mmCIF file of C-alpha atoms in Angstrom:
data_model
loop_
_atom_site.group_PDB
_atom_site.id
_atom_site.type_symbol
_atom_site.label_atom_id
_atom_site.label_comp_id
_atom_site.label_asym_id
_atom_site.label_seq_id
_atom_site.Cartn_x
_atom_site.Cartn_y
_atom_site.Cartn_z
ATOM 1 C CA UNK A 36 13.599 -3.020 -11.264
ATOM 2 C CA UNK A 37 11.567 -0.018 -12.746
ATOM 3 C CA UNK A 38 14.740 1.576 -13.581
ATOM 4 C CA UNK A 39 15.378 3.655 -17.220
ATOM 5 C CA UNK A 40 15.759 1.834 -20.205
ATOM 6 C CA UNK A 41 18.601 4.167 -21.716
ATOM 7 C CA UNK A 42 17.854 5.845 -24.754
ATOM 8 C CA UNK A 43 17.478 3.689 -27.827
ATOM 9 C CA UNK A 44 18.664 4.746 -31.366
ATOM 10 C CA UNK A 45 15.720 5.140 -33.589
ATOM 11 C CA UNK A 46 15.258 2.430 -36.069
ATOM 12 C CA UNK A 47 16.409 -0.362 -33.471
ATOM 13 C CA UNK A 48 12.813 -1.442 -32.679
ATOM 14 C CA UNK A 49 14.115 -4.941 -32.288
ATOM 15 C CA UNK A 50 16.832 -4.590 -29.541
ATOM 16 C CA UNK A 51 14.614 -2.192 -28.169
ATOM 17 C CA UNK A 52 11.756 -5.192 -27.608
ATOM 18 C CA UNK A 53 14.363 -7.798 -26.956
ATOM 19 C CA UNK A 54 15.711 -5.404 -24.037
ATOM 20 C CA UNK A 55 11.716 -5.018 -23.109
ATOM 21 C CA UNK A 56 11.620 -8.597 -23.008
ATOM 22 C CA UNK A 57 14.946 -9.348 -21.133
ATOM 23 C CA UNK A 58 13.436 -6.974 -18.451
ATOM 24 C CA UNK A 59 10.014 -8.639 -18.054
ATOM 25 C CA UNK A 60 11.742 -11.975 -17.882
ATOM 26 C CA UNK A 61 14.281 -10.859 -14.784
ATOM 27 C CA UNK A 62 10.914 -9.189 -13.368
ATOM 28 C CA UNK A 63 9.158 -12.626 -13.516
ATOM 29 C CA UNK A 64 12.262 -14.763 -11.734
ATOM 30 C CA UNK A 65 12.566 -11.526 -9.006
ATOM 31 C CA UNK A 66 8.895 -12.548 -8.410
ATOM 32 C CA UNK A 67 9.027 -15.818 -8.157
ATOM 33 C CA UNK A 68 12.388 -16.177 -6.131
ATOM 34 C CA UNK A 69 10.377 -14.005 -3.816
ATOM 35 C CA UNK A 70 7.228 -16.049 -3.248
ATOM 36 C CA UNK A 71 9.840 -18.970 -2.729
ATOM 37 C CA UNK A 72 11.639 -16.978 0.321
ATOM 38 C CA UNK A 73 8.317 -15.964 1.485
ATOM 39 C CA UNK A 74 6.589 -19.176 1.376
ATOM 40 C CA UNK A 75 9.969 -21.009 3.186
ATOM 41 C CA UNK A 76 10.283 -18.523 6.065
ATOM 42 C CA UNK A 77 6.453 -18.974 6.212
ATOM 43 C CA UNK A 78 6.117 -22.412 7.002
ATOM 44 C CA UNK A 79 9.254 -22.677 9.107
ATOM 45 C CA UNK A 80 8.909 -19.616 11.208
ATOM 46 C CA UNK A 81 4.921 -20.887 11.621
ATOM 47 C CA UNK A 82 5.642 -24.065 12.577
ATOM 48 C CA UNK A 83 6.952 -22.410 15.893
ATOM 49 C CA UNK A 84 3.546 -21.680 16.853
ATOM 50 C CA UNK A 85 3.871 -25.256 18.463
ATOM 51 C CA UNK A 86 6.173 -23.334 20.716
ATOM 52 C CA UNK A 87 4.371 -21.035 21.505
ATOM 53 C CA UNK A 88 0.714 -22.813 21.776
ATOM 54 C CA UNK A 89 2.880 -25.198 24.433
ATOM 55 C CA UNK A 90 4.385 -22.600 26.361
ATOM 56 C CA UNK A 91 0.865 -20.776 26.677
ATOM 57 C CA UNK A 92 -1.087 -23.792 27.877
ATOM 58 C CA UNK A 93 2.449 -24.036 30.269
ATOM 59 C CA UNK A 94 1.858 -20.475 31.425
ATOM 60 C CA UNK A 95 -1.776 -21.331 32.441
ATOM 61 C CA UNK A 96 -3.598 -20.475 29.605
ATOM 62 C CA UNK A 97 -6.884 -22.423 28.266
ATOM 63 C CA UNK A 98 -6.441 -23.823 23.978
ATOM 64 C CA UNK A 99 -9.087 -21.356 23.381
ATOM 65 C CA UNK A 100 -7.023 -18.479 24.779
ATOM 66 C CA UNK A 101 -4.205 -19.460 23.399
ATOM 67 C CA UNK A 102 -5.640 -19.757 19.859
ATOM 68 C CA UNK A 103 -7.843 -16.483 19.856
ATOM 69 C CA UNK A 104 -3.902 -14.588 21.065
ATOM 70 C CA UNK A 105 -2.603 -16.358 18.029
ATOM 71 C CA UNK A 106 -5.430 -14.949 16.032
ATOM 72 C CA UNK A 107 -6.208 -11.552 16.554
ATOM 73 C CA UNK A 108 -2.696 -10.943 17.948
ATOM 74 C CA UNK A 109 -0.791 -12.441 15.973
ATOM 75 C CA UNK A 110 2.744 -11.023 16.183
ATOM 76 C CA UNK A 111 4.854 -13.587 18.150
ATOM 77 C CA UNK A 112 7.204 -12.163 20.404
ATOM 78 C CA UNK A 113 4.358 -9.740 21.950
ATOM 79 C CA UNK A 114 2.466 -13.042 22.592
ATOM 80 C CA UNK A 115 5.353 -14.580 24.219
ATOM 81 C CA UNK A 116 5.187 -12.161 26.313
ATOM 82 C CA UNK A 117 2.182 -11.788 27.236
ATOM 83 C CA UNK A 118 1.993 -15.454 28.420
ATOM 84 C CA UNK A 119 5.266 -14.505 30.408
ATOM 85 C CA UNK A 120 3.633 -12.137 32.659
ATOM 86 C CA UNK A 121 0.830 -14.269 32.784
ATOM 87 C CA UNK A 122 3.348 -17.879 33.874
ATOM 88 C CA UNK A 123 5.247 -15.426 36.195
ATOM 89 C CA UNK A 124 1.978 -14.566 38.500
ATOM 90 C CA UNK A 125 2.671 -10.901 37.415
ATOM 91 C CA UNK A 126 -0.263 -7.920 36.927
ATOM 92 C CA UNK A 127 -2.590 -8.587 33.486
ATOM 93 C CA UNK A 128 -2.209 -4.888 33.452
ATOM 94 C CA UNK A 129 1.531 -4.647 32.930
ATOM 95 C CA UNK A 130 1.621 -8.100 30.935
ATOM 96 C CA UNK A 131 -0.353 -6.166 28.314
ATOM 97 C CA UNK A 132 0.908 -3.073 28.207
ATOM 98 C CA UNK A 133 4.888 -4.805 27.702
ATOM 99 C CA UNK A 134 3.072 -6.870 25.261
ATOM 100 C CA UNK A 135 1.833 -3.748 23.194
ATOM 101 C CA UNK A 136 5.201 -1.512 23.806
ATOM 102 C CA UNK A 137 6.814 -4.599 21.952
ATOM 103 C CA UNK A 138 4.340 -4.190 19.418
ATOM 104 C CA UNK A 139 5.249 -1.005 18.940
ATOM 105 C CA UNK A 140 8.205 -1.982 16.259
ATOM 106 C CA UNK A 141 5.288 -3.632 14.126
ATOM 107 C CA UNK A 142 4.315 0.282 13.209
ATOM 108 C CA UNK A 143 7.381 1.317 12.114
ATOM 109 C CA UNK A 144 7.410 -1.534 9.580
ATOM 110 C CA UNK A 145 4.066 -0.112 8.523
ATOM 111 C CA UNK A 146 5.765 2.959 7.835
ATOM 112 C CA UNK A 147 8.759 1.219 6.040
ATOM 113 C CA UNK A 148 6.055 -0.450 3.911
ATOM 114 C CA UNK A 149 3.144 1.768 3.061
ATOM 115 C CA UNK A 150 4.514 3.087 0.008
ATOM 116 C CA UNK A 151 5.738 -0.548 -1.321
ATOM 117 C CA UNK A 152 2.558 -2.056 -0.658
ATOM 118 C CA UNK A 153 0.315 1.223 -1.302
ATOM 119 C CA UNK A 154 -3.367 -0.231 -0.391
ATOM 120 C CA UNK A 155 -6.312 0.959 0.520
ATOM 121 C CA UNK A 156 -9.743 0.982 2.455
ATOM 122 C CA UNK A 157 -10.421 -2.838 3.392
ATOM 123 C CA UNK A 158 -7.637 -3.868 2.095
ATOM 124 C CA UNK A 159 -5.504 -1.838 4.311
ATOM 125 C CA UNK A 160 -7.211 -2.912 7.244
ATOM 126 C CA UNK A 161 -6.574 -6.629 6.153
ATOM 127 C CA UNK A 162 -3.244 -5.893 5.232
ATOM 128 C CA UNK A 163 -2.101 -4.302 8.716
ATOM 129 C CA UNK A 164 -2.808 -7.811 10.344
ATOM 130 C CA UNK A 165 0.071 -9.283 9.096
ATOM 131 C CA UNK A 166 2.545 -6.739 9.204
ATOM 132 C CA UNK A 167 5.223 -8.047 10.911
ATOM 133 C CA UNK A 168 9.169 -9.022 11.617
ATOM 134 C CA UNK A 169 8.586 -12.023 8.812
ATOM 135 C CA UNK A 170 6.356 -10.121 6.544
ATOM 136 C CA UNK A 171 8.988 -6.922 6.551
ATOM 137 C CA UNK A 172 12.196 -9.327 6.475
ATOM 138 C CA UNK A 173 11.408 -10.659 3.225
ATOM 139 C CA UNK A 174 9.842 -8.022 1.800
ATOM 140 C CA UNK A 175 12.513 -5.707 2.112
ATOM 141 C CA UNK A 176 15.110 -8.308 1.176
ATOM 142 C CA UNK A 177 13.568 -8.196 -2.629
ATOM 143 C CA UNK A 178 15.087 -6.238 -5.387
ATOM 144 C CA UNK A 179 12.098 -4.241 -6.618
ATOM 145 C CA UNK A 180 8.311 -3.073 -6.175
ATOM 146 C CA UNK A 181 6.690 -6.117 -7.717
ATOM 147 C CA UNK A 182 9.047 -8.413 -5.810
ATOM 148 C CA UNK A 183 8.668 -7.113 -2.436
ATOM 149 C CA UNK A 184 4.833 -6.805 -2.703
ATOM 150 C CA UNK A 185 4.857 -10.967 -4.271
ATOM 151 C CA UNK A 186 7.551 -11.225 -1.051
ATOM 152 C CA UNK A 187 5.218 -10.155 1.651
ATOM 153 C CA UNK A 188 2.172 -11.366 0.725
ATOM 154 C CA UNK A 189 4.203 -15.130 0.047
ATOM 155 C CA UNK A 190 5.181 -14.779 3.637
ATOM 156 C CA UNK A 191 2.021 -13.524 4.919
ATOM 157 C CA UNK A 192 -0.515 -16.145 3.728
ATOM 158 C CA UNK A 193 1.591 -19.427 4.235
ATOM 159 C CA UNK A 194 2.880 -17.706 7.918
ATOM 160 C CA UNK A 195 -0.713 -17.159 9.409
ATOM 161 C CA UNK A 196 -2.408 -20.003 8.443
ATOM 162 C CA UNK A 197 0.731 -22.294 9.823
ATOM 163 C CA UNK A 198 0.918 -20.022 12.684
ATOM 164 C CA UNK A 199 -2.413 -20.401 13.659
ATOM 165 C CA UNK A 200 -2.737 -24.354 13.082
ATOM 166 C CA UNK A 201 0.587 -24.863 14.958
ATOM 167 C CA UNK A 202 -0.852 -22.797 18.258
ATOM 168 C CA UNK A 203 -3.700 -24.779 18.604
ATOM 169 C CA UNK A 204 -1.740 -28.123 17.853
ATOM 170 C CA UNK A 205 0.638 -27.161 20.375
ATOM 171 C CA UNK A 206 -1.566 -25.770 23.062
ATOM 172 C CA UNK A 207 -3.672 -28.844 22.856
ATOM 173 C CA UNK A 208 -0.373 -31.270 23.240
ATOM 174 C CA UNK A 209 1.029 -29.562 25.723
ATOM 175 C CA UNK A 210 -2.544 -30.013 27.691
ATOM 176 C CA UNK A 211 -2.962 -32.904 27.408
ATOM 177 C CA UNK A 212 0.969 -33.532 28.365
ATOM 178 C CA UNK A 213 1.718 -34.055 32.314
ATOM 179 C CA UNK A 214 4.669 -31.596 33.641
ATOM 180 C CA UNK A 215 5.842 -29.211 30.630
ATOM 181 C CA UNK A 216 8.353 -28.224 32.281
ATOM 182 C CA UNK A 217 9.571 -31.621 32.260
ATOM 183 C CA UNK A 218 10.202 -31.931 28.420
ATOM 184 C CA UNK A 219 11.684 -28.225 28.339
ATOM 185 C CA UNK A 220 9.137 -25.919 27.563
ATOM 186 C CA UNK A 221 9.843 -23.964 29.471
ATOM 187 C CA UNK A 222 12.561 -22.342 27.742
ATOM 188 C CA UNK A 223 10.880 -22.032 24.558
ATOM 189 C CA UNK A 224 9.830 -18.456 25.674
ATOM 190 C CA UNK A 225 13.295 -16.638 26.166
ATOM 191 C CA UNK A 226 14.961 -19.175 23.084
ATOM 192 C CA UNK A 227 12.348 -17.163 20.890
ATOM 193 C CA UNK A 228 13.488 -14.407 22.104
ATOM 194 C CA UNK A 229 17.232 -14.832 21.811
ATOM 195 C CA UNK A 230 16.604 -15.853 18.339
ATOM 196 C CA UNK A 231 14.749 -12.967 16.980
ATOM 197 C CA UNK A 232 16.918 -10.700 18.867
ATOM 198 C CA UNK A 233 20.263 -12.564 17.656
ATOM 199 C CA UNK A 234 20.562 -10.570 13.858
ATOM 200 C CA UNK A 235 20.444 -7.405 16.203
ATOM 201 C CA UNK A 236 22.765 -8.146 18.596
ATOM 202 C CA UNK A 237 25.160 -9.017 16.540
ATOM 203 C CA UNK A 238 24.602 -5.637 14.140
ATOM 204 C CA UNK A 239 26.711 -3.151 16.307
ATOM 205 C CA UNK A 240 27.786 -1.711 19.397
ATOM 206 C CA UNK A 241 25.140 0.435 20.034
ATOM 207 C CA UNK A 242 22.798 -2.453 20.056
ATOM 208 C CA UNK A 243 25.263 -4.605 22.575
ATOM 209 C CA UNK A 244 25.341 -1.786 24.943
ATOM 210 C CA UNK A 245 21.046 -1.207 24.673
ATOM 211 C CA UNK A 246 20.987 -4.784 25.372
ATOM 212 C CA UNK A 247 23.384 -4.700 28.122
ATOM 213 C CA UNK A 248 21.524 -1.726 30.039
ATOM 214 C CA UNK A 249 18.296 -3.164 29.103
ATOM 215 C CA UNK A 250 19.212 -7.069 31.361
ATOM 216 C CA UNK A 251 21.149 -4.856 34.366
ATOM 217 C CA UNK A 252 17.581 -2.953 34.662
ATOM 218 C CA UNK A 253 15.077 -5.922 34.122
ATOM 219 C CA UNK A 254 17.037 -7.932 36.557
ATOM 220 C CA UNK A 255 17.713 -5.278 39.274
ATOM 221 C CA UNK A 256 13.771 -4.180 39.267
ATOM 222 C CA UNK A 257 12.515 -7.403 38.887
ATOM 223 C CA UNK A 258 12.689 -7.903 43.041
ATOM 224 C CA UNK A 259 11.192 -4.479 43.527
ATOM 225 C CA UNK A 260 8.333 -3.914 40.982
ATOM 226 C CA UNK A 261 5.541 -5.938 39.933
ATOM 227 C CA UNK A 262 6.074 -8.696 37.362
ATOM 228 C CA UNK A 263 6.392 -7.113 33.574
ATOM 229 C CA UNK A 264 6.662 -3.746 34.773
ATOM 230 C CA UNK A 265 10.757 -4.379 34.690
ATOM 231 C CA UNK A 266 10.293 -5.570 30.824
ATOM 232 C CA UNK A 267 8.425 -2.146 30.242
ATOM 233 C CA UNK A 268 11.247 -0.380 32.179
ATOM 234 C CA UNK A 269 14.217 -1.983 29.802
ATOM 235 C CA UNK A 270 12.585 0.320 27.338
ATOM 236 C CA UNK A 271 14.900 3.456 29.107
ATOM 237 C CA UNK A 272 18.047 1.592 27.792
ATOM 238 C CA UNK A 273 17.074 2.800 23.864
ATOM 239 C CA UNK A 274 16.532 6.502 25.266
ATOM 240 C CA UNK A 275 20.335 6.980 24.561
ATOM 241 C CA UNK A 276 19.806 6.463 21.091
ATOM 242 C CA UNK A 277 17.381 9.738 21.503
ATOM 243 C CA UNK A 278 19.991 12.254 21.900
ATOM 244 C CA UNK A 279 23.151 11.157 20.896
ATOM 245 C CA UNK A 280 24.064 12.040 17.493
ATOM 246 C CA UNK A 281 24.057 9.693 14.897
ATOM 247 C CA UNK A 282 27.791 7.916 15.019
ATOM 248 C CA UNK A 283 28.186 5.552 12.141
ATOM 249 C CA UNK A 284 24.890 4.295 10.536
ATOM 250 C CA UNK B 135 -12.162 -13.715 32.848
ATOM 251 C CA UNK B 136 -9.695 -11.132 33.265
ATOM 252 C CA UNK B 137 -7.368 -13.402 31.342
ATOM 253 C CA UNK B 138 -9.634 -12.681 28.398
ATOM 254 C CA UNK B 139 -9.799 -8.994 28.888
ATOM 255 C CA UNK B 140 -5.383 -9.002 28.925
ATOM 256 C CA UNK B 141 -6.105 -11.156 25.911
ATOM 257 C CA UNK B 142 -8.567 -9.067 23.775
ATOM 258 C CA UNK B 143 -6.476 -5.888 24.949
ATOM 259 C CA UNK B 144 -3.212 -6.979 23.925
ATOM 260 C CA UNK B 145 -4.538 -7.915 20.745
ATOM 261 C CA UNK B 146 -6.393 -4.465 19.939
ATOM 262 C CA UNK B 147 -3.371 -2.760 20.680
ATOM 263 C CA UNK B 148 -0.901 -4.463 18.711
ATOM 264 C CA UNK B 149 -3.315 -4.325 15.337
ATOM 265 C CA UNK B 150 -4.197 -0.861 15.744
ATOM 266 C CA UNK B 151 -0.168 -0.576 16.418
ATOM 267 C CA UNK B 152 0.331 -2.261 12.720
ATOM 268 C CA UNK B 153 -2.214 -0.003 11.016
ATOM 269 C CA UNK B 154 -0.778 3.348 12.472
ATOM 270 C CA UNK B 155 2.018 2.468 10.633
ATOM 271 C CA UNK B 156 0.462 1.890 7.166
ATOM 272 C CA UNK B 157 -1.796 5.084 7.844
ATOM 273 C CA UNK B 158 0.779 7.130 8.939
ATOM 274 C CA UNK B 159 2.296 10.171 6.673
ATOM 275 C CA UNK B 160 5.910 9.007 5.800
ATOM 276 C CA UNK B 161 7.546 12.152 6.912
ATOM 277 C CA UNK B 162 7.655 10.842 10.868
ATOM 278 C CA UNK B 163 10.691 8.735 9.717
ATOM 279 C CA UNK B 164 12.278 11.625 8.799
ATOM 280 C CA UNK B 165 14.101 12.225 12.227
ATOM 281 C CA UNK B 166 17.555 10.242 12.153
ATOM 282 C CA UNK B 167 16.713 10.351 15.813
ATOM 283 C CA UNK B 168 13.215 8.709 15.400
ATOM 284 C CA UNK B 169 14.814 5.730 13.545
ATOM 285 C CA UNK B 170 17.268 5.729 15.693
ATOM 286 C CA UNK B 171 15.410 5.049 18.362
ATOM 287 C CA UNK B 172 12.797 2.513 16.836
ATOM 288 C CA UNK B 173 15.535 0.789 15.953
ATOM 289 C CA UNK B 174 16.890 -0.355 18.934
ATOM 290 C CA UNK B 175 13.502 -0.412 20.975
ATOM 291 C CA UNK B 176 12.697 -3.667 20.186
ATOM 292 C CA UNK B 177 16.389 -4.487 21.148
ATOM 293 C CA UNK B 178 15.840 -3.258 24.684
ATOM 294 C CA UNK B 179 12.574 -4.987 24.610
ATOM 295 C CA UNK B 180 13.491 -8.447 23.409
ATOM 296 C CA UNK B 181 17.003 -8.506 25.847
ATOM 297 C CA UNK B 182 14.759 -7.758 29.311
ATOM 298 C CA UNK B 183 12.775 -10.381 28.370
ATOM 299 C CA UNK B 184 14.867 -13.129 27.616
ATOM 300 C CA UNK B 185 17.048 -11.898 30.820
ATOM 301 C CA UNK B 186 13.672 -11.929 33.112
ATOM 302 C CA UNK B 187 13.149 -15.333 32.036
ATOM 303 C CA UNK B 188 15.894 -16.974 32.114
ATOM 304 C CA UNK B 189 16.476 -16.029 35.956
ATOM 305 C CA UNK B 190 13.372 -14.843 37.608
ATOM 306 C CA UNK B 191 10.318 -17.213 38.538
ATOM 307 C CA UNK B 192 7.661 -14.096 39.281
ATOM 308 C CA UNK B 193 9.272 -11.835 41.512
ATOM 309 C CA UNK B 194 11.997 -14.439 42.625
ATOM 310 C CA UNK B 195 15.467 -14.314 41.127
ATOM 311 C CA UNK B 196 16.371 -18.116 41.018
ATOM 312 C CA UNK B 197 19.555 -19.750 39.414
ATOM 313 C CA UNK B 198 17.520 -22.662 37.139
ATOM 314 C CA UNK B 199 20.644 -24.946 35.912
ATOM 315 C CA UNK B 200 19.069 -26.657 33.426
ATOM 316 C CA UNK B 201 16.987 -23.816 31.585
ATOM 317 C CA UNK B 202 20.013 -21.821 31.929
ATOM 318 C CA UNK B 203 22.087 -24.839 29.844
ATOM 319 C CA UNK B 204 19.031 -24.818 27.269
ATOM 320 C CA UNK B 205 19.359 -20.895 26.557
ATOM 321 C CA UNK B 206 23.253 -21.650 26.579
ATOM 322 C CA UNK B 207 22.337 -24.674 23.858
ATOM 323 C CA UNK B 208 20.457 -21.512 21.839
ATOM 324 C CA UNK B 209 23.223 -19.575 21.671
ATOM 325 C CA UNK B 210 25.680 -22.408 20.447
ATOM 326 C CA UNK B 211 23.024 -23.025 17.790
ATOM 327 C CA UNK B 212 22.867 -18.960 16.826
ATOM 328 C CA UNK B 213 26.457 -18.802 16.529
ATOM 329 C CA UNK B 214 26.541 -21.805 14.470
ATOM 330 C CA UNK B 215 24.203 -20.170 12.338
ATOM 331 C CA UNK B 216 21.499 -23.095 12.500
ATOM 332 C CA UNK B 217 17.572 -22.678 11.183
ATOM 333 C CA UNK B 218 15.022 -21.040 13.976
ATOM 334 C CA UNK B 219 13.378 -24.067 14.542
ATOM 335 C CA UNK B 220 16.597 -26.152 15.538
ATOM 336 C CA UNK B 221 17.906 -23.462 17.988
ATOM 337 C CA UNK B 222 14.626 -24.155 19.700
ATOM 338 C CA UNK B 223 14.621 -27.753 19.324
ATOM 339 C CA UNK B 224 18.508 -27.746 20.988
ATOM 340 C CA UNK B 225 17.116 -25.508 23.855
ATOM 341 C CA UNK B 226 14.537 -27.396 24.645
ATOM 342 C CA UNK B 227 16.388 -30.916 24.096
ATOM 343 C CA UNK B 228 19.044 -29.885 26.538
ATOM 344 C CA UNK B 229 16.807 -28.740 29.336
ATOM 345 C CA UNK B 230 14.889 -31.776 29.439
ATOM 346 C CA UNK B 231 17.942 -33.998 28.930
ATOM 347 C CA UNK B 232 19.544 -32.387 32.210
ATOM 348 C CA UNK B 233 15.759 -32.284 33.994
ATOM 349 C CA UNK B 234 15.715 -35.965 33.019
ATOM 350 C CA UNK B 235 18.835 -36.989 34.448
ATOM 351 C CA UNK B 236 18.159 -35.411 37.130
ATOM 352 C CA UNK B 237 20.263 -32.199 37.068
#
């Protein structure tokens, strides 16, 4: 909260530091509330790397694969997919390119963030890895420069090294396990999904109706086009959003 | 091999994704209609994918009772508001209970 600090009436030196003080202090607990959201959502939302380190080795990938995705990827629901295409017998090709398309959303959170975070040369490049739906979330959930900045780095740290740890823990179970499908991992892949899509869904009608167009043409071209390309398709649902004018919001 | 190519590929593209972002002058967010559509992208996205999985094996649409019940399970757990990592614990739970007993 860089905000003013009103005019003070000369003389008042004290009540002007005490103010000072008062200010630093709620700077301080704005800080450290955020590493605590960032360190939580961290850990939990890392710990679903077991997910998805299973549900690779399920879709036919080797540990190694799976972990090197994890780590030079490393933005989960393009991974999920990815290993989609792959379990579904579809075209590496078209895996990939729906992979990066989802992506896509991580660079408009760059944008959101650039000025918050404001880095440069290596670290920028360092940085950019872990931009992502966590990283953003919290960040932009603190009041405050400082905050958000303590926020996304909280998230960041905690969130790739779990991530990471949990993929390869995961993709080595799950290989060694006998029929994944067996204990349900199977569905692991679209639950991700629902869940990271669920705070959207529920945010308005326009999303509901994207949505809805998006499963009528994924479905319907999924018999007639190669495997992923239907994903990439769904993307013609948000085209709406192009030229209407902006109702509500 | 190829598998590592999709693998390498996917994973240049999404990072150079993230830094276009942070490199990127601020005014392209300008356009209400930009945002806009950014905005419900991933929405699109994220809906054909859980849709493709839940009822297509490859190119095969196929009606798979028990992953079905799991997503249902997820979305019981959403609307009750419940951490990430339970709604995937309940999803998977349920589809292996029904596997199990032979649904």
């Amino acid at each position: 909260m860089d905000g003013e600090v009103g005019t003070v009436p000369g003389g008042e030196a004290a009540a002007a530091d005490a103010q000072e003080d008062a200010q630093e202090n709620a700077r301080a607990a704005a800080r450290s509330a955020a590493v605590r959201d960032g360190v939580g959502v961290g850990l939990a939302v890392g710990l679903s790397g077991l997910a998805f380190g299973a549900a690779a080795v399920t879709a036919g990938l080797s540990v190694a694969q799976s972990l090197v995705l994890s780590l030079l990827a490393f933005t989960g629901a393009s991974q999920f997919a990815l290993i989609g295409v792959i379990g579904g017998g579809g075209g590496l090709v078209a895996g990939s390119l729906g992979a990066i398309l989802l992506g896509g959303r991580n660079a408009l959170y760059g944008l959101r963030l650039a000025r918050t975070l404001d880095v440069r040369g290596w670290r920028r490049l360092l940085t950019a890895q872990v931009v992502i739906d966590e990283t953003l979330a919290v960040a932009t959930a603190q009041p405050g420069r400082a905050a958000a900045r303590a926020g996304f780095v909280a998230t960041a740290i905690p969130l790739y090294l779990t991530w990471n740890l949990c993929t390869w823990l995961g993709a080595a179970g799950a290989a060694r396990l006998g029929d994944p499908e067996a204990v349900g991992l199977d569905v692991l892949g679209p639950a991700v999904f629902l869940a990271l899509l669920w705070p959207r869904l529920t945010a308005g009608r326009t999303e509901m109706r994207v949505a809805a167009g998006a499963a009528v043409i994924a479905i319907g071209a999924t018999p007639l086009l190669p495997t992923g390309v239907p994903v990439m398709l769904a993307a013609a649902a948000a085209l709406p959003a192009l030229v209407t004018r902006g109702e509500g919001r | 091999m190829s598998v590592w190519i999709a693998i390498l590929a996917t994973a240049a593209g999404c990072y150079a994704l993230k830094l276009a972002g942070l490199v990127a002058p601020q005014r392209v967010l300008a356009d209400p209609r930009v945002r806009r559509f950014t905005d419900v992208v991933p929405v699109a996205l994220l809906t054909a994918l859980v849709a493709v999985q839940a009822v297509a094996d490859g190119r095969a649409l196929e009606v798979d009772g028990a992953r079905l019940a799991g997503l249902g399970a997820a979305v019981a757990a959403l609307v009750l508001r419940a951490p990430f990592l339970v709604v995937l614990a309940a999803a998977a739970g349920v589809t292996a209970g029904l596997r199990f007993a032979g649904a």
